[in-house]
């Protein structure tokens, strides 16, 4: 879905289909999109295809289809990252990492009916010591790719050779689902109880940042200069000042931290659901967020954490 913030128009862009007939593709391969990534020059957008184990690339700003990347993964693609304007890395639940190249030849000249090509990965490799690759990020300063796996490891790959260099077990990380990289080289890993800061040179833990709300789970993280933005599983965004070593405080009341609270969004079933014997007020998890180029607007999106609920949420903050 593409929302124009100026005209407030919502466009639905069809998912791209691989050569494998969608009818014969197993139903569990149609699990939706887990990642949307734009290349550095903002000319291409990579995301999941109709079959969730394949990738789709669109041209920007028109969103014309370019290609479907197929044959690399046997399970859902959880995340991807661009290395430059042509090369893209995807990580999957099948523990594999794939390197793709989108060339000018794939970007066909404009036709009446948009067509797209089918491409194969340049390389597909098992991520050793991993169990389901959950998040990937490109560390430009170190020319390396970091991958996070659900068994609590971070894996470092050489971006130039596409070879795995090392893996390190993270300290007592549960539900480690998001990864961010700072320009200076620091990594942030979001897990159930805290955000973990790692020194990119040594992969040693520098700091554990607790979220101030117990048991909320960290679902998204991003660096904006020296501020780490943290999206939680209870619809709250927090801002951590890395230089000061504390959360940003309200200028009106210094005892309060600055936070943004998401509205309910849309959820089904719509009544307050029962967890054990307790009524719990529903809030969406912030699964993703990003700043615009000015750093003054923030997009947040997500939806329900519990498997028995269905819904979505998107918000634009200024």
mmCIF file of C-alpha atoms in Angstrom:
data_model
loop_
_atom_site.group_PDB
_atom_site.id
_atom_site.type_symbol
_atom_site.label_atom_id
_atom_site.label_comp_id
_atom_site.label_asym_id
_atom_site.label_seq_id
_atom_site.Cartn_x
_atom_site.Cartn_y
_atom_site.Cartn_z
ATOM 1 C CA UNK A 1 0.000 0.000 0.000
ATOM 2 C CA UNK A 2 1.338 3.459 -0.897
ATOM 3 C CA UNK A 3 -0.020 6.457 0.977
ATOM 4 C CA UNK A 4 0.570 9.921 -0.486
ATOM 5 C CA UNK A 5 0.920 12.236 2.516
ATOM 6 C CA UNK A 6 0.200 15.311 0.366
ATOM 7 C CA UNK A 7 -2.961 14.166 -1.453
ATOM 8 C CA UNK A 8 -3.932 11.618 1.258
ATOM 9 C CA UNK A 9 -4.513 9.071 -1.492
ATOM 10 C CA UNK A 10 -3.947 5.367 -0.893
ATOM 11 C CA UNK A 11 -2.819 3.165 -3.790
ATOM 12 C CA UNK A 12 -2.679 -0.596 -3.759
ATOM 13 C CA UNK A 13 0.304 -2.034 -5.652
ATOM 14 C CA UNK A 14 -0.143 -5.690 -6.696
ATOM 15 C CA UNK A 15 2.357 -8.246 -5.378
ATOM 16 C CA UNK A 16 4.603 -9.779 -8.027
ATOM 17 C CA UNK A 17 4.237 -13.443 -8.873
ATOM 18 C CA UNK A 18 7.131 -15.793 -9.552
ATOM 19 C CA UNK A 19 7.135 -18.458 -12.233
ATOM 20 C CA UNK A 20 5.968 -21.080 -9.774
ATOM 21 C CA UNK A 21 2.220 -21.145 -10.157
ATOM 22 C CA UNK A 22 0.670 -19.439 -7.129
ATOM 23 C CA UNK A 23 -2.042 -22.116 -6.986
ATOM 24 C CA UNK A 24 0.552 -24.857 -6.516
ATOM 25 C CA UNK A 25 2.552 -22.778 -4.020
ATOM 26 C CA UNK A 26 1.755 -23.923 -0.481
ATOM 27 C CA UNK A 27 -0.593 -21.695 1.471
ATOM 28 C CA UNK A 28 2.008 -21.126 4.201
ATOM 29 C CA UNK A 29 4.190 -19.347 1.623
ATOM 30 C CA UNK A 30 1.597 -16.545 1.363
ATOM 31 C CA UNK A 31 2.402 -14.880 4.679
ATOM 32 C CA UNK A 32 2.688 -11.273 3.543
ATOM 33 C CA UNK A 33 5.540 -8.794 3.453
ATOM 34 C CA UNK A 34 8.179 -8.561 6.183
ATOM 35 C CA UNK A 35 10.564 -5.993 4.710
ATOM 36 C CA UNK A 36 10.494 -2.902 2.479
ATOM 37 C CA UNK A 37 13.881 -1.442 1.532
ATOM 38 C CA UNK A 38 14.821 1.432 -0.801
ATOM 39 C CA UNK A 39 18.266 1.586 -2.456
ATOM 40 C CA UNK A 40 20.621 4.521 -1.673
ATOM 41 C CA UNK A 41 19.748 6.602 -4.756
ATOM 42 C CA UNK A 42 16.018 5.956 -4.164
ATOM 43 C CA UNK A 43 15.466 4.488 -7.647
ATOM 44 C CA UNK A 44 14.476 0.945 -6.596
ATOM 45 C CA UNK A 45 12.350 -0.596 -3.864
ATOM 46 C CA UNK A 46 12.841 -4.208 -2.759
ATOM 47 C CA UNK A 47 10.238 -6.142 -0.798
ATOM 48 C CA UNK A 48 8.542 -9.535 -0.557
ATOM 49 C CA UNK A 49 6.812 -11.103 -3.562
ATOM 50 C CA UNK A 50 3.433 -12.858 -3.564
ATOM 51 C CA UNK A 51 5.277 -15.994 -2.528
ATOM 52 C CA UNK A 52 6.907 -14.945 0.750
ATOM 53 C CA UNK A 53 10.086 -16.918 0.010
ATOM 54 C CA UNK A 54 10.733 -14.724 -3.073
ATOM 55 C CA UNK A 55 11.682 -11.063 -3.431
ATOM 56 C CA UNK A 56 10.146 -8.365 -5.622
ATOM 57 C CA UNK A 57 11.792 -5.193 -6.950
ATOM 58 C CA UNK A 58 9.887 -2.091 -8.138
ATOM 59 C CA UNK A 59 11.073 1.105 -9.835
ATOM 60 C CA UNK A 60 10.672 4.400 -7.979
ATOM 61 C CA UNK A 61 8.841 6.732 -7.980
ATOM 62 C CA UNK A 62 6.397 5.025 -10.395
ATOM 63 C CA UNK A 63 6.344 1.614 -8.627
ATOM 64 C CA UNK A 64 6.459 -0.182 -11.969
ATOM 65 C CA UNK A 65 7.550 -3.817 -11.505
ATOM 66 C CA UNK A 66 11.199 -4.615 -12.311
ATOM 67 C CA UNK A 67 11.831 -8.242 -11.345
ATOM 68 C CA UNK A 68 11.073 -11.178 -9.070
ATOM 69 C CA UNK A 69 14.011 -12.895 -7.367
ATOM 70 C CA UNK A 70 13.320 -16.601 -7.031
ATOM 71 C CA UNK A 71 14.904 -19.964 -6.292
ATOM 72 C CA UNK A 72 17.112 -18.844 -3.396
ATOM 73 C CA UNK A 73 14.946 -19.439 -0.318
ATOM 74 C CA UNK A 74 12.761 -22.310 0.841
ATOM 75 C CA UNK A 75 11.052 -20.299 3.578
ATOM 76 C CA UNK A 76 9.852 -16.759 4.312
ATOM 77 C CA UNK A 77 12.224 -13.863 3.626
ATOM 78 C CA UNK A 78 12.275 -11.941 6.916
ATOM 79 C CA UNK A 79 14.578 -9.061 5.980
ATOM 80 C CA UNK A 80 16.825 -7.560 3.305
ATOM 81 C CA UNK A 81 19.335 -4.735 2.874
ATOM 82 C CA UNK A 82 20.866 -2.901 -0.092
ATOM 83 C CA UNK A 83 24.674 -2.777 -0.268
ATOM 84 C CA UNK A 84 24.550 -0.133 -3.014
ATOM 85 C CA UNK A 85 22.210 0.753 -5.881
ATOM 86 C CA UNK A 86 22.491 -2.687 -7.533
ATOM 87 C CA UNK A 87 23.353 -5.293 -4.917
ATOM 88 C CA UNK A 88 20.853 -6.585 -2.379
ATOM 89 C CA UNK A 89 21.090 -9.191 0.402
ATOM 90 C CA UNK A 90 18.112 -11.180 1.726
ATOM 91 C CA UNK A 91 17.881 -13.284 4.891
ATOM 92 C CA UNK A 92 15.310 -16.025 5.435
ATOM 93 C CA UNK A 93 13.718 -18.318 7.964
ATOM 94 C CA UNK A 94 15.497 -21.175 6.127
ATOM 95 C CA UNK A 95 18.809 -19.828 7.642
ATOM 96 C CA UNK A 96 20.078 -18.860 4.186
ATOM 97 C CA UNK A 97 21.473 -15.539 2.984
ATOM 98 C CA UNK A 98 21.191 -14.622 -0.710
ATOM 99 C CA UNK A 99 23.016 -11.983 -2.761
ATOM 100 C CA UNK A 100 21.092 -10.427 -5.668
ATOM 101 C CA UNK A 101 21.979 -8.000 -8.424
ATOM 102 C CA UNK A 102 19.412 -5.775 -10.116
ATOM 103 C CA UNK A 103 20.918 -4.548 -13.383
ATOM 104 C CA UNK A 104 19.838 -2.027 -15.969
ATOM 105 C CA UNK A 105 18.888 -4.931 -18.275
ATOM 106 C CA UNK A 106 16.213 -5.960 -15.747
ATOM 107 C CA UNK A 107 14.745 -2.476 -15.811
ATOM 108 C CA UNK A 108 12.877 -2.700 -19.094
ATOM 109 C CA UNK A 109 11.928 0.413 -21.045
ATOM 110 C CA UNK A 110 8.477 1.762 -20.332
ATOM 111 C CA UNK A 111 5.730 -0.314 -21.959
ATOM 112 C CA UNK A 112 1.968 -0.007 -22.142
ATOM 113 C CA UNK A 113 1.558 -3.073 -19.938
ATOM 114 C CA UNK A 114 4.329 -3.269 -17.297
ATOM 115 C CA UNK A 115 6.297 -6.516 -17.523
ATOM 116 C CA UNK A 116 8.992 -7.817 -15.227
ATOM 117 C CA UNK A 117 11.838 -10.310 -15.396
ATOM 118 C CA UNK A 118 12.635 -13.314 -13.201
ATOM 119 C CA UNK A 119 16.125 -13.345 -11.737
ATOM 120 C CA UNK A 120 18.272 -15.793 -9.802
ATOM 121 C CA UNK A 121 20.558 -14.945 -6.902
ATOM 122 C CA UNK A 122 24.291 -14.480 -7.564
ATOM 123 C CA UNK A 123 25.056 -16.527 -4.448
ATOM 124 C CA UNK A 124 23.095 -18.393 -1.764
ATOM 125 C CA UNK A 125 24.842 -19.443 1.441
ATOM 126 C CA UNK A 126 23.886 -21.038 4.753
ATOM 127 C CA UNK A 127 24.382 -18.731 7.718
ATOM 128 C CA UNK A 128 26.449 -20.994 10.008
ATOM 129 C CA UNK A 129 25.378 -21.254 13.685
ATOM 130 C CA UNK A 130 22.078 -19.561 12.773
ATOM 131 C CA UNK A 131 18.535 -20.689 13.293
ATOM 132 C CA UNK A 132 16.149 -18.599 11.198
ATOM 133 C CA UNK A 133 17.702 -15.312 10.020
ATOM 134 C CA UNK A 134 15.410 -12.626 11.454
ATOM 135 C CA UNK A 135 17.089 -9.313 10.537
ATOM 136 C CA UNK A 136 19.938 -8.085 8.315
ATOM 137 C CA UNK A 137 21.712 -4.716 8.152
ATOM 138 C CA UNK A 138 24.571 -3.276 6.087
ATOM 139 C CA UNK A 139 27.363 -1.619 8.045
ATOM 140 C CA UNK A 140 28.858 0.749 5.468
ATOM 141 C CA UNK A 141 31.721 1.941 7.696
ATOM 142 C CA UNK A 142 33.030 -1.616 8.104
ATOM 143 C CA UNK A 143 31.818 -2.954 4.701
ATOM 144 C CA UNK A 144 30.076 -5.826 6.434
ATOM 145 C CA UNK A 145 26.618 -7.326 6.695
ATOM 146 C CA UNK A 146 25.228 -8.137 10.126
ATOM 147 C CA UNK A 147 22.564 -10.838 10.472
ATOM 148 C CA UNK A 148 20.507 -11.614 13.555
ATOM 149 C CA UNK A 149 19.186 -15.141 14.105
ATOM 150 C CA UNK A 150 16.413 -16.279 16.418
ATOM 151 C CA UNK A 151 18.703 -18.567 18.444
ATOM 152 C CA UNK A 152 20.359 -15.446 19.906
ATOM 153 C CA UNK A 153 23.388 -15.006 17.642
ATOM 154 C CA UNK A 154 24.706 -12.090 15.601
ATOM 155 C CA UNK A 155 26.615 -13.068 12.440
ATOM 156 C CA UNK A 156 29.041 -10.871 10.503
ATOM 157 C CA UNK A 157 29.609 -11.267 6.755
ATOM 158 C CA UNK A 158 32.195 -9.568 4.554
ATOM 159 C CA UNK A 159 30.111 -7.485 2.120
ATOM 160 C CA UNK A 160 32.766 -7.564 -0.632
ATOM 161 C CA UNK A 161 33.331 -11.344 -0.696
ATOM 162 C CA UNK A 162 29.905 -12.387 0.697
ATOM 163 C CA UNK A 163 31.623 -14.723 3.154
ATOM 164 C CA UNK A 164 30.713 -15.236 6.789
ATOM 165 C CA UNK A 165 33.476 -13.972 9.102
ATOM 166 C CA UNK A 166 32.218 -14.748 12.584
ATOM 167 C CA UNK A 167 29.237 -15.445 14.817
ATOM 168 C CA UNK A 168 28.796 -14.361 18.404
ATOM 169 C CA UNK A 169 26.258 -15.509 20.979
ATOM 170 C CA UNK A 170 24.381 -12.571 22.459
ATOM 171 C CA UNK A 171 23.998 -12.318 26.257
ATOM 172 C CA UNK A 172 20.670 -13.873 27.341
ATOM 173 C CA UNK A 173 18.714 -12.444 24.418
ATOM 174 C CA UNK A 174 15.167 -13.731 23.965
ATOM 175 C CA UNK A 175 12.980 -12.761 21.020
ATOM 176 C CA UNK A 176 15.767 -10.786 19.371
ATOM 177 C CA UNK A 177 13.864 -9.521 16.333
ATOM 178 C CA UNK A 178 15.341 -6.196 15.187
ATOM 179 C CA UNK A 179 18.753 -4.814 14.318
ATOM 180 C CA UNK A 180 20.027 -1.294 13.584
ATOM 181 C CA UNK A 181 23.468 0.054 12.693
ATOM 182 C CA UNK A 182 24.868 3.486 13.515
ATOM 183 C CA UNK A 183 27.140 5.335 11.059
ATOM 184 C CA UNK A 184 29.939 5.216 13.620
ATOM 185 C CA UNK A 185 29.656 1.419 13.633
ATOM 186 C CA UNK A 186 27.609 0.554 16.718
ATOM 187 C CA UNK A 187 24.883 -2.105 16.521
ATOM 188 C CA UNK A 188 21.580 -2.070 18.388
ATOM 189 C CA UNK A 189 19.706 -5.358 18.912
ATOM 190 C CA UNK A 190 16.120 -5.293 20.164
ATOM 191 C CA UNK A 191 14.937 -8.240 22.266
ATOM 192 C CA UNK A 192 12.194 -9.012 24.773
ATOM 193 C CA UNK A 193 13.564 -7.253 27.847
ATOM 194 C CA UNK A 194 15.962 -4.589 26.583
ATOM 195 C CA UNK A 195 17.876 -3.012 23.693
ATOM 196 C CA UNK A 196 21.462 -4.228 23.523
ATOM 197 C CA UNK A 197 24.229 -1.953 22.204
ATOM 198 C CA UNK A 198 27.218 -3.743 20.660
ATOM 199 C CA UNK A 199 30.621 -2.415 19.643
ATOM 200 C CA UNK A 200 30.869 -3.305 15.944
ATOM 201 C CA UNK A 201 34.643 -3.904 16.133
ATOM 202 C CA UNK A 202 34.526 -6.490 18.916
ATOM 203 C CA UNK A 203 30.798 -7.416 19.064
ATOM 204 C CA UNK A 204 31.082 -6.966 22.829
ATOM 205 C CA UNK A 205 28.009 -5.659 24.656
ATOM 206 C CA UNK A 206 28.475 -1.991 25.536
ATOM 207 C CA UNK A 207 25.150 -1.356 27.270
ATOM 208 C CA UNK A 208 21.746 -2.868 27.998
ATOM 209 C CA UNK A 209 18.975 -0.283 27.736
ATOM 210 C CA UNK A 210 15.845 -1.324 29.601
ATOM 211 C CA UNK A 211 12.617 -0.053 28.017
ATOM 212 C CA UNK A 212 11.021 1.480 31.159
ATOM 213 C CA UNK A 213 7.909 -0.613 30.525
ATOM 214 C CA UNK A 214 8.367 -4.163 31.785
ATOM 215 C CA UNK A 215 7.784 -7.009 29.369
ATOM 216 C CA UNK A 216 6.883 -4.789 26.433
ATOM 217 C CA UNK A 217 9.434 -6.211 23.988
ATOM 218 C CA UNK A 218 11.508 -4.191 21.513
ATOM 219 C CA UNK A 219 10.115 -4.564 17.982
ATOM 220 C CA UNK A 220 11.992 -1.907 15.972
ATOM 221 C CA UNK A 221 15.109 0.241 16.370
ATOM 222 C CA UNK A 222 16.874 2.948 14.377
ATOM 223 C CA UNK A 223 19.713 5.428 14.811
ATOM 224 C CA UNK A 224 19.319 9.107 13.951
ATOM 225 C CA UNK A 225 22.694 10.633 14.769
ATOM 226 C CA UNK A 226 23.179 10.123 18.515
ATOM 227 C CA UNK A 227 19.538 9.319 19.214
ATOM 228 C CA UNK A 228 18.350 5.714 19.234
ATOM 229 C CA UNK A 229 14.619 5.412 18.526
ATOM 230 C CA UNK A 230 12.956 2.317 19.991
ATOM 231 C CA UNK A 231 9.563 0.927 18.950
ATOM 232 C CA UNK A 232 7.953 -1.343 21.543
ATOM 233 C CA UNK A 233 5.342 -4.088 21.608
ATOM 234 C CA UNK A 234 2.910 -1.878 23.559
ATOM 235 C CA UNK A 235 2.488 0.970 21.056
ATOM 236 C CA UNK A 236 5.054 3.302 22.620
ATOM 237 C CA UNK A 237 8.117 4.886 20.970
ATOM 238 C CA UNK A 238 11.073 5.872 23.147
ATOM 239 C CA UNK A 239 14.120 8.015 22.372
ATOM 240 C CA UNK A 240 17.500 7.232 23.937
ATOM 241 C CA UNK A 241 20.298 9.816 23.920
ATOM 242 C CA UNK A 242 23.527 7.857 23.395
ATOM 243 C CA UNK A 243 25.792 10.735 24.457
ATOM 244 C CA UNK A 244 23.931 11.468 27.689
ATOM 245 C CA UNK A 245 23.357 7.745 28.344
ATOM 246 C CA UNK A 246 19.661 8.220 29.159
ATOM 247 C CA UNK A 247 16.227 8.580 27.596
ATOM 248 C CA UNK A 248 15.277 12.019 26.268
ATOM 249 C CA UNK A 249 13.465 13.957 28.976
ATOM 250 C CA UNK A 250 10.506 16.285 28.662
ATOM 251 C CA UNK A 251 11.495 19.965 28.604
ATOM 252 C CA UNK A 252 8.353 20.735 30.626
ATOM 253 C CA UNK A 253 8.750 18.026 33.251
ATOM 254 C CA UNK A 254 12.290 16.627 33.555
ATOM 255 C CA UNK A 255 11.102 13.623 35.593
ATOM 256 C CA UNK A 256 9.161 12.373 32.549
ATOM 257 C CA UNK A 257 10.702 10.770 29.493
ATOM 258 C CA UNK A 258 9.619 11.814 26.031
ATOM 259 C CA UNK A 259 7.524 9.126 24.379
ATOM 260 C CA UNK A 260 5.027 8.832 21.538
ATOM 261 C CA UNK A 261 1.949 6.673 22.085
ATOM 262 C CA UNK A 262 0.257 5.036 19.115
ATOM 263 C CA UNK A 263 -3.498 5.053 18.648
ATOM 264 C CA UNK A 264 -5.367 1.771 18.386
ATOM 265 C CA UNK A 265 -5.306 1.533 14.588
ATOM 266 C CA UNK A 266 -7.611 -1.178 13.286
ATOM 267 C CA UNK A 267 -8.012 -4.497 15.085
ATOM 268 C CA UNK A 268 -10.314 -7.509 14.854
ATOM 269 C CA UNK A 269 -12.031 -8.714 17.003
ATOM 270 C CA UNK A 270 -12.605 -5.203 18.284
ATOM 271 C CA UNK A 271 -13.504 -5.866 21.918
ATOM 272 C CA UNK A 272 -10.945 -5.734 24.704
ATOM 273 C CA UNK A 273 -9.556 -9.209 24.688
ATOM 274 C CA UNK A 274 -9.151 -11.407 27.751
ATOM 275 C CA UNK A 275 -5.720 -12.647 28.752
ATOM 276 C CA UNK A 276 -6.186 -15.144 31.568
ATOM 277 C CA UNK A 277 -8.740 -13.390 33.813
ATOM 278 C CA UNK A 278 -7.535 -9.884 33.113
ATOM 279 C CA UNK A 279 -8.954 -7.386 30.664
ATOM 280 C CA UNK A 280 -6.032 -5.871 28.776
ATOM 281 C CA UNK A 281 -6.351 -2.696 26.789
ATOM 282 C CA UNK A 282 -5.172 -3.376 23.252
ATOM 283 C CA UNK A 283 -2.231 -1.448 21.783
ATOM 284 C CA UNK A 284 -0.439 -2.215 18.502
ATOM 285 C CA UNK A 285 3.193 -3.271 18.404
ATOM 286 C CA UNK A 286 5.471 -0.854 16.513
ATOM 287 C CA UNK A 287 7.069 -3.312 14.089
ATOM 288 C CA UNK A 288 8.759 -0.670 11.953
ATOM 289 C CA UNK A 289 9.540 3.047 11.884
ATOM 290 C CA UNK A 290 11.672 5.486 9.901
ATOM 291 C CA UNK A 291 12.484 9.192 9.692
ATOM 292 C CA UNK A 292 12.214 11.339 6.584
ATOM 293 C CA UNK A 293 15.347 13.014 5.176
ATOM 294 C CA UNK A 294 14.830 16.136 7.325
ATOM 295 C CA UNK A 295 14.658 14.104 10.552
ATOM 296 C CA UNK A 296 11.537 16.022 11.622
ATOM 297 C CA UNK A 297 8.883 13.521 10.534
ATOM 298 C CA UNK A 298 8.607 9.961 11.734
ATOM 299 C CA UNK A 299 6.581 7.129 10.208
ATOM 300 C CA UNK A 300 5.502 4.273 12.481
ATOM 301 C CA UNK A 301 3.611 1.098 11.592
ATOM 302 C CA UNK A 302 2.626 -2.209 13.111
ATOM 303 C CA UNK A 303 -0.276 -4.197 14.434
ATOM 304 C CA UNK A 304 -1.290 -6.831 16.964
ATOM 305 C CA UNK A 305 1.291 -9.010 18.697
ATOM 306 C CA UNK A 306 -1.128 -11.760 19.855
ATOM 307 C CA UNK A 307 -1.731 -14.450 17.234
ATOM 308 C CA UNK A 308 -5.495 -14.438 17.894
ATOM 309 C CA UNK A 309 -5.854 -10.805 16.763
ATOM 310 C CA UNK A 310 -5.795 -9.400 13.239
ATOM 311 C CA UNK A 311 -5.222 -5.796 12.274
ATOM 312 C CA UNK A 312 -2.854 -2.973 11.420
ATOM 313 C CA UNK A 313 -1.649 0.468 12.442
ATOM 314 C CA UNK A 314 0.223 3.279 10.651
ATOM 315 C CA UNK A 315 1.008 6.748 11.961
ATOM 316 C CA UNK A 316 2.888 9.810 10.755
ATOM 317 C CA UNK A 317 4.387 12.107 13.424
ATOM 318 C CA UNK A 318 5.736 15.614 12.949
#
